[in-house]
Coordinates of C-alpha atoms in Angstrom, one line a residue:
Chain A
X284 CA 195.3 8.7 63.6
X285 CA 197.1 9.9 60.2
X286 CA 194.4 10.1 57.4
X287 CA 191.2 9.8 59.4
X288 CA 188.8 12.7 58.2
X289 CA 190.1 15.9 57.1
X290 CA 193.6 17.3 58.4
X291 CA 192.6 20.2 59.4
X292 CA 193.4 20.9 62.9
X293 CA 196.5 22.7 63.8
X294 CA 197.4 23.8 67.3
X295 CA 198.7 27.4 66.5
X296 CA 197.1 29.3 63.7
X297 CA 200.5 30.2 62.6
X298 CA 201.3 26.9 61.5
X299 CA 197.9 26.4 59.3
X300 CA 198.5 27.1 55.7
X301 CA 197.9 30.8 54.4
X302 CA 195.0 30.1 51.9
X303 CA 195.2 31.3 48.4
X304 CA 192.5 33.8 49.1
X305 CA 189.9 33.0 46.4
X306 CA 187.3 31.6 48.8
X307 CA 183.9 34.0 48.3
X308 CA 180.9 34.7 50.4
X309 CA 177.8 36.4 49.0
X310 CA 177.7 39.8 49.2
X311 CA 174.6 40.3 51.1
X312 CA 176.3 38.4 54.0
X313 CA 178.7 41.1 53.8
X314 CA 176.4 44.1 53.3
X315 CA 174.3 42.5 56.2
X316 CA 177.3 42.7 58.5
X317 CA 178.8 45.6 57.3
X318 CA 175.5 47.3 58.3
X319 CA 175.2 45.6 61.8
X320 CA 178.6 46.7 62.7
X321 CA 177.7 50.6 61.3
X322 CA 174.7 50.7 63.6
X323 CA 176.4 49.0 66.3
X324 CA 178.5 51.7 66.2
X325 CA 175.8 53.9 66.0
X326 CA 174.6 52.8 69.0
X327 CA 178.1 54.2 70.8
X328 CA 178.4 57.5 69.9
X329 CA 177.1 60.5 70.3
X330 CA 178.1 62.5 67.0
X331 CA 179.0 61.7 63.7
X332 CA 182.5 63.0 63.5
X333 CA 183.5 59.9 66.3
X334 CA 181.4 57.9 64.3
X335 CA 183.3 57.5 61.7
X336 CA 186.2 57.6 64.3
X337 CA 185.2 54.8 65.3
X338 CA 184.3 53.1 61.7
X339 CA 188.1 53.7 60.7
X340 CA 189.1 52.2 63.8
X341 CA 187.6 49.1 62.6
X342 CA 188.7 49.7 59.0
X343 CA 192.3 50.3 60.2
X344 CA 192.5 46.9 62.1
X345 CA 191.7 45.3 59.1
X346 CA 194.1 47.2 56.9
X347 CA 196.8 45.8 59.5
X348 CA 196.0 42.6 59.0
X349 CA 195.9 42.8 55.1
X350 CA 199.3 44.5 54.7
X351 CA 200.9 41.7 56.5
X352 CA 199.1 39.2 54.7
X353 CA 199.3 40.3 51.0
X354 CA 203.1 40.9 51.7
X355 CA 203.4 37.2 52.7
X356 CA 201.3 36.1 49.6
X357 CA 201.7 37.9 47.0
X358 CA 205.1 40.0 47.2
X359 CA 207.5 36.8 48.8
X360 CA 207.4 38.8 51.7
X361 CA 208.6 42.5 50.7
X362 CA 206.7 45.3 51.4
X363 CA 207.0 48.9 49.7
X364 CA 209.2 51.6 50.7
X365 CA 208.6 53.8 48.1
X366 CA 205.7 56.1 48.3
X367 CA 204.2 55.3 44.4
X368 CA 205.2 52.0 45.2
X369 CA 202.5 51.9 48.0
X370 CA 200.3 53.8 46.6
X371 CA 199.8 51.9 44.0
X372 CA 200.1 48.5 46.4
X373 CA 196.7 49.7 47.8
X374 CA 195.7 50.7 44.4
X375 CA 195.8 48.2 42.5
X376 CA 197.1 45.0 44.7
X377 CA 195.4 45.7 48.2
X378 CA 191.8 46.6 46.2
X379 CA 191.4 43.4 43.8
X380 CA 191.9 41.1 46.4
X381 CA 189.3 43.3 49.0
X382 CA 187.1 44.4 46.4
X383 CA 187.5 42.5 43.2
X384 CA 188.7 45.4 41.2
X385 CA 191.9 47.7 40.8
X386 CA 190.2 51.0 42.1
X387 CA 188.8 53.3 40.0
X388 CA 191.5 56.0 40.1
X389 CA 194.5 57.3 41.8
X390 CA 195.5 60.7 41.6
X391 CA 198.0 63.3 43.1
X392 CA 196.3 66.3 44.5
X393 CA 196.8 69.4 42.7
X394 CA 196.9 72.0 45.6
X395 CA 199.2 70.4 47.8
X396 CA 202.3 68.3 47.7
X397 CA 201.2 65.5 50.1
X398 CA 197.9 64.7 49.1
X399 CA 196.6 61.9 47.0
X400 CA 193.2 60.7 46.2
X401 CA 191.5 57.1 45.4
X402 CA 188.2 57.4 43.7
X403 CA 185.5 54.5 43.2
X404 CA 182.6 55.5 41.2
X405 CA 180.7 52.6 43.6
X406 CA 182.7 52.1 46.5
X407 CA 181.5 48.6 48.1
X408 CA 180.6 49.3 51.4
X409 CA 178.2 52.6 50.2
X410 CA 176.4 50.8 47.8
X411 CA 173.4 49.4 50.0
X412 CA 173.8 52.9 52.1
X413 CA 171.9 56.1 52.0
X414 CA 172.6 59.1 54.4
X415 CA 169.7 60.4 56.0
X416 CA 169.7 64.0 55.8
X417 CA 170.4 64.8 59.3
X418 CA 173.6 62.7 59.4
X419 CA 175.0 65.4 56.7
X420 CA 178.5 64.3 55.6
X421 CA 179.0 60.7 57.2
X422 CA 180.4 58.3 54.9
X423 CA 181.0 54.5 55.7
X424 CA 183.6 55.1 53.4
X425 CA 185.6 55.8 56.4
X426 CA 185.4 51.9 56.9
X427 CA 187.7 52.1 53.9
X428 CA 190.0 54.7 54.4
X429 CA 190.4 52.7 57.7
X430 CA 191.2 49.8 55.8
X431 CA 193.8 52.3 53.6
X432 CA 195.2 54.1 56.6
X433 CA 196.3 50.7 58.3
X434 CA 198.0 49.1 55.2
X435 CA 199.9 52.7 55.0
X436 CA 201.1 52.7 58.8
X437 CA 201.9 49.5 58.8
X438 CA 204.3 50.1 55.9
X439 CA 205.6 52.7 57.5
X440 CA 203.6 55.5 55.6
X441 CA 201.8 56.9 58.3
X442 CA 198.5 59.4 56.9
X443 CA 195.4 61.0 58.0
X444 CA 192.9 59.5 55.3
X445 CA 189.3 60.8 55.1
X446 CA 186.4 59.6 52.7
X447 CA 184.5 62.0 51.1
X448 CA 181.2 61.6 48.4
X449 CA 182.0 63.8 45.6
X450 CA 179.0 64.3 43.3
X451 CA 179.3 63.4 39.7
X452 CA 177.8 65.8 36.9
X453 CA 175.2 63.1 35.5
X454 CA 175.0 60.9 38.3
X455 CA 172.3 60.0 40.4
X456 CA 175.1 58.7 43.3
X457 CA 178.5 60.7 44.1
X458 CA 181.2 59.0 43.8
X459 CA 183.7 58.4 46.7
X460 CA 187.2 59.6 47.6
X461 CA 189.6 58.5 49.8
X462 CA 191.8 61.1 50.5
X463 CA 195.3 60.7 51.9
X464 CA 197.1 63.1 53.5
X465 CA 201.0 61.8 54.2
X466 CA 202.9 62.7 57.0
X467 CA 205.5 65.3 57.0
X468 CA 208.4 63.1 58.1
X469 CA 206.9 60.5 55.1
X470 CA 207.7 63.5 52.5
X471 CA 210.8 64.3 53.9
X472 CA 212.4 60.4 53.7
X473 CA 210.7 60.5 50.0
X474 CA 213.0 63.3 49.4
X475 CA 216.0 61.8 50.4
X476 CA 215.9 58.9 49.0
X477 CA 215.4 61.1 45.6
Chain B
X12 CA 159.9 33.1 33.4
X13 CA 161.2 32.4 37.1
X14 CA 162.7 29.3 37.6
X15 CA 160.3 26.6 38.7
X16 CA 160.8 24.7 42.0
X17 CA 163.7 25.0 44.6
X18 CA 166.9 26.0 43.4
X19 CA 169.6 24.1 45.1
X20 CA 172.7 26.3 47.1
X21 CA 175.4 25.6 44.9
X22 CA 173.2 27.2 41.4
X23 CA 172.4 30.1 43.8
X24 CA 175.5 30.9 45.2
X25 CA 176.7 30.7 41.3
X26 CA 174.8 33.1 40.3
X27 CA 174.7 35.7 42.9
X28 CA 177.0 38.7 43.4
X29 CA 179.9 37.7 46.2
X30 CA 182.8 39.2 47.5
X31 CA 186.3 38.2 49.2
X32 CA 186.0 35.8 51.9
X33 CA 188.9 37.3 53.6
X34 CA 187.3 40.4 53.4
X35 CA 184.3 39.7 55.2
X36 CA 186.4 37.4 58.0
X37 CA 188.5 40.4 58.5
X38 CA 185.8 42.5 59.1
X39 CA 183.8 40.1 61.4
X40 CA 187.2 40.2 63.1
X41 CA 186.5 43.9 63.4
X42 CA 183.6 43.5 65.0
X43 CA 184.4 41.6 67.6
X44 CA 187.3 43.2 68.6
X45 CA 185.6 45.8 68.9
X46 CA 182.6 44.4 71.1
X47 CA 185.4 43.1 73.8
X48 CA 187.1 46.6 73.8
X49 CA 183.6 48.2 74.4
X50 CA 181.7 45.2 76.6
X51 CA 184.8 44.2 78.2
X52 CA 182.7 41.1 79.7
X53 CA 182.9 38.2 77.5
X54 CA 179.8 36.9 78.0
X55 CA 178.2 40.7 77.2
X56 CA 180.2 40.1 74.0
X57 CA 178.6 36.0 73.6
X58 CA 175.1 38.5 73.9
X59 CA 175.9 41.2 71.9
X60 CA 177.4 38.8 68.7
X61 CA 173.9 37.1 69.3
X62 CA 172.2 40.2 69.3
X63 CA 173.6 41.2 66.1
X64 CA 173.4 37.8 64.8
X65 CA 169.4 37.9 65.0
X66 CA 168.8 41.4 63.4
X67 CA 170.1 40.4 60.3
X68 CA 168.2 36.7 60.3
X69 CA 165.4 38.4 60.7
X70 CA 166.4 40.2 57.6
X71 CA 168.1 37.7 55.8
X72 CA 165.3 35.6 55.7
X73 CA 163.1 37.6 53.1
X74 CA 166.7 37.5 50.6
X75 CA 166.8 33.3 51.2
X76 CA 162.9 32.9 50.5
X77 CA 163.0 35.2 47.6
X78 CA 166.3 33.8 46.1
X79 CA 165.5 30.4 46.8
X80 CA 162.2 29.4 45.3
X81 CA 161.3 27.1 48.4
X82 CA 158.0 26.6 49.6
X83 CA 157.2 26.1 53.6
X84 CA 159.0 23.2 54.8
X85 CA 156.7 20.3 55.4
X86 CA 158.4 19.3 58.9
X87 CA 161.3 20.4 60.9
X88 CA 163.8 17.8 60.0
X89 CA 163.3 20.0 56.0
X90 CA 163.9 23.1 58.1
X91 CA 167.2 21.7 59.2
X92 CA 168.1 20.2 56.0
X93 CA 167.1 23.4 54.0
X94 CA 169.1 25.5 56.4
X95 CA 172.5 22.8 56.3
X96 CA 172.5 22.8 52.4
X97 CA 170.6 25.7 51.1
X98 CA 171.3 28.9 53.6
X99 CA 174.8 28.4 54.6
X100 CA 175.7 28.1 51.1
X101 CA 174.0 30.5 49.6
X102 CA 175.3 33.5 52.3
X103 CA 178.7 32.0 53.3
X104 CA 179.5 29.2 50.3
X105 CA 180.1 26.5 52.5
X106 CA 178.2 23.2 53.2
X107 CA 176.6 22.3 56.1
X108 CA 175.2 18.7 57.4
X109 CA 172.5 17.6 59.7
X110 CA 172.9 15.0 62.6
X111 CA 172.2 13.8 65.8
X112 CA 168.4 13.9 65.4
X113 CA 166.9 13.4 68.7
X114 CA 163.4 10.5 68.7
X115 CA 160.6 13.1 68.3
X116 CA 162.9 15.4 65.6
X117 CA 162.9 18.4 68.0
X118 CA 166.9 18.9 68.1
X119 CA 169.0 18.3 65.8
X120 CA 172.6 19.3 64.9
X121 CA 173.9 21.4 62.1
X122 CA 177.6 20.9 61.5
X123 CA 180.4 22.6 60.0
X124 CA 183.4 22.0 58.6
X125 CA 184.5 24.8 56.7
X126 CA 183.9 28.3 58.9
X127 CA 184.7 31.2 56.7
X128 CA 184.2 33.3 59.7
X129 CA 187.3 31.8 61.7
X130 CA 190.4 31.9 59.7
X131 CA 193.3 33.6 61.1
X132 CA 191.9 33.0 64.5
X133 CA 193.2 32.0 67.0
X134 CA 191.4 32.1 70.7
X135 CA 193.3 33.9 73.2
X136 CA 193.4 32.5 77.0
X137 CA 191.8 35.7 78.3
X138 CA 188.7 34.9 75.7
X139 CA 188.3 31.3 76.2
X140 CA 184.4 32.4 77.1
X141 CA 183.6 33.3 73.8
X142 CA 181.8 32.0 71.4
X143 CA 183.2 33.5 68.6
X144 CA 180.9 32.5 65.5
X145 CA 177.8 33.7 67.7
X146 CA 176.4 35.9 65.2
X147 CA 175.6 32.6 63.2
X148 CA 172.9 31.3 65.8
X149 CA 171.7 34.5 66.0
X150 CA 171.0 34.6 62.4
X151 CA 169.6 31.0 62.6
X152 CA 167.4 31.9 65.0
X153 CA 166.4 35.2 63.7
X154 CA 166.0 33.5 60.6
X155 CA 163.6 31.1 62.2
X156 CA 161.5 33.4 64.2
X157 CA 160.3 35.0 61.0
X158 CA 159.0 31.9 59.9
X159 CA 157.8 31.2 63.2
X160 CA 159.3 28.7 64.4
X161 CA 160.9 29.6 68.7
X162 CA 164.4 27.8 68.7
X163 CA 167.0 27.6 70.8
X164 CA 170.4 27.4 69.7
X165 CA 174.0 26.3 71.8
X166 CA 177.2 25.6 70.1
X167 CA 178.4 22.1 71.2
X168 CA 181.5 22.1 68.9
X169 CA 183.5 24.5 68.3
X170 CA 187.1 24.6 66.4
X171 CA 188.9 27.7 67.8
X172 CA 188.3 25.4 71.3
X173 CA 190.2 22.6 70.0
X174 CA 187.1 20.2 68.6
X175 CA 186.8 19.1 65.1
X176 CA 183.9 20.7 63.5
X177 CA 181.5 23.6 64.4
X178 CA 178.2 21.8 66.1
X179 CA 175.1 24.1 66.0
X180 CA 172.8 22.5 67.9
X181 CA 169.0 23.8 67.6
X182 CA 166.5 22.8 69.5
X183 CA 162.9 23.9 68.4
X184 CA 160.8 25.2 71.4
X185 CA 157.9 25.4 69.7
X186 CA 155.7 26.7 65.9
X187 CA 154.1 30.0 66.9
X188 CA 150.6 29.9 65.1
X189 CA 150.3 33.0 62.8
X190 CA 147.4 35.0 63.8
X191 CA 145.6 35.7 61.0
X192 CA 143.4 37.9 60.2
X193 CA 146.2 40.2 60.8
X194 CA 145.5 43.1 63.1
X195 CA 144.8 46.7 61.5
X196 CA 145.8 49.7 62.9
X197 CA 141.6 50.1 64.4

């Protein structure tokens, strides 16, 4: 029956509209599932190094997912294939629409060619999260450098990215960085396309 | 001065911090994924999203009561209502309503139209055994417990299986009495 209630049911969920993306839900219901799915994980492992392993599997699933969907929204369906060009994709494009905000900073590291660095002074998923002492250097950060490593593979930039707190003269809190360390092959296609 | 009386969803959800919906879908999607890699069994999964579902309602709850100003509900037909129009859209920013009341107001029905939880999904034939939004009568019924109130709660509609709405239906078991004076540690 045309018009009768609302028309929202589509066989194939490729065929349903692609929302605009400004739909919100309140941060604690985030925060409270974020958490579930870190002690979920908890509840799999027996160290904290696959941990996080297993944290950035989760992230990079969903990094996947928002590389194809951002380049069908919001770029007419181009990607990057320039390294600033993603970089600053997942800078600035990739963190509004995940986090509200164009991330803090973006930086090329000084020691070696290949690395480069995004820094949050408050990165979203740490800020209801404290480390107990015996867990030493585990950062749910890796949730997000997941999130960074999918969008970069699926572009074709494939990386090792870590998440590290670095601690801020002044600061009660460190401040997170999400390190990304390209692959060689990566560098080398930079190159030639000069 | 605190705000006097109930505050209704919409003023709260205004006015508290949120984030991306697509964000938090995507990472619910996460989530499951990775319960059916690990559990392999879909109904272990069903379990697990339940589990999950209840440890945070039995967290939530202390947010919603704090945030919302409400006193205790006089019956459980307010229960239902407060949970339809206040809870779900406060935490997820959608409406809910409540039907299909049964003669002694036991069981009723929350329903849903908008599911922030389900877009981009799509059920496929090996998972038809999931209920994918489980972690939502978990919470209900975490929620619940807290204020003590048993329930029992089975999804009679559900979109990703082809219906027209999400159907919560919860059944109240029965009002635990508190036990007061509360125990100390003797």
């Amino acid at each position: 029956m045309i018009g009768v209630g609302k028309m929202k049911q589509y066989s194939n969920v490729l065929d349903r509209p692609l929302g605009k993306g400004k739909q919100e839900v309140s941060l604690s219901a985030f925060a409270f599932l974020f958490s579930e799915l870190v002690q979920y994980n908890q509840t799999q492992v027996d160290n904290i190094a696959e941990l996080e392993r297993r944290l950035e599997d989760a992230g990079y699933a969903v990094g996947a997912r928002v590389l194809e969907l951002l380049c069908h929204r919001d770029k007419g369906n181009r990607r990057e294939t320039r390294l600033l060009g993603i970089l600053s994709f997942v800078h600035s494009t990739v963190w509004k629409v995940l986090f509200g905000k164009v991330a803090d900073s973006l930086e090329k590291g000084t020691e070696h060619e290949d690395e480069y660095m995004i820094s949050e002074k408050e990165l979203l998923v740490n800020r209801f999260i404290s480390i107990p002492k015996d867990m030493g250097t585990f950062n749910c950060g890796a949730f997000v450098a997941g999130i960074v490593r999918g969008v970069l593979d699926g572009a074709g930039f494939p990386a090792v990215v870590t998440a590290h707190f670095v601690p801020v003269e002044g600061q009660q809190r460190p401040r997170t960085t999400i390190l990304i360390k390209f692959a060689e092959e990566v560098l080398r296609r930079e190159a030639r396309l000069g | 001065m605190p705000p006097v009386g109930p505050r209704s969803g919409d003023a709260i959800f205004a006015n508290i911090e949120r984030v991306n919906a697509e964000l938090f879908t995507l990472t619910y999607g996460a989530v499951v994924r990775q319960l059916l890699t690990d559990l392999e069994e879909v109904e272990e999964v069903n379990k697990q999203l339940d589990q999950m579902g209840y440890n945070i309602g039995i967290r939530l709850i202390d947010e919603f009561l704090a945030k919302s100003n409400l006193s205790r509900c006089v019956d459980f037909k307010e229960t239902a209502e407060v949970i339809a129009k206040i809870g779900f859209k406060m935490f997820l920013g959608v409406t809910a309503s409540v039907t299909n009341w049964d003669t002694d107001g036991t069981c009723c029905s929350i329903v849903l139209e908008d599911n922030p939880l389900v877009d981009f999904v799509e059920l496929p034939d090996t998972c038809q055994g999931l209920y994918y939004c489980n972690i939502l009568s978990g919470v209900v019924r975490g929620a619940l417990e807290m204020v003590s109130m048993k329930t029992e709660i089975t999804w009679i509609r559900d979109m990703l299986r082809g219906d027209d709405a999400f159907e919560l239906q919860v059944k109240l078991l029965k009002q635990v009495p508190e036990e007061y004076p509360y125990k100390d540690d003797e």
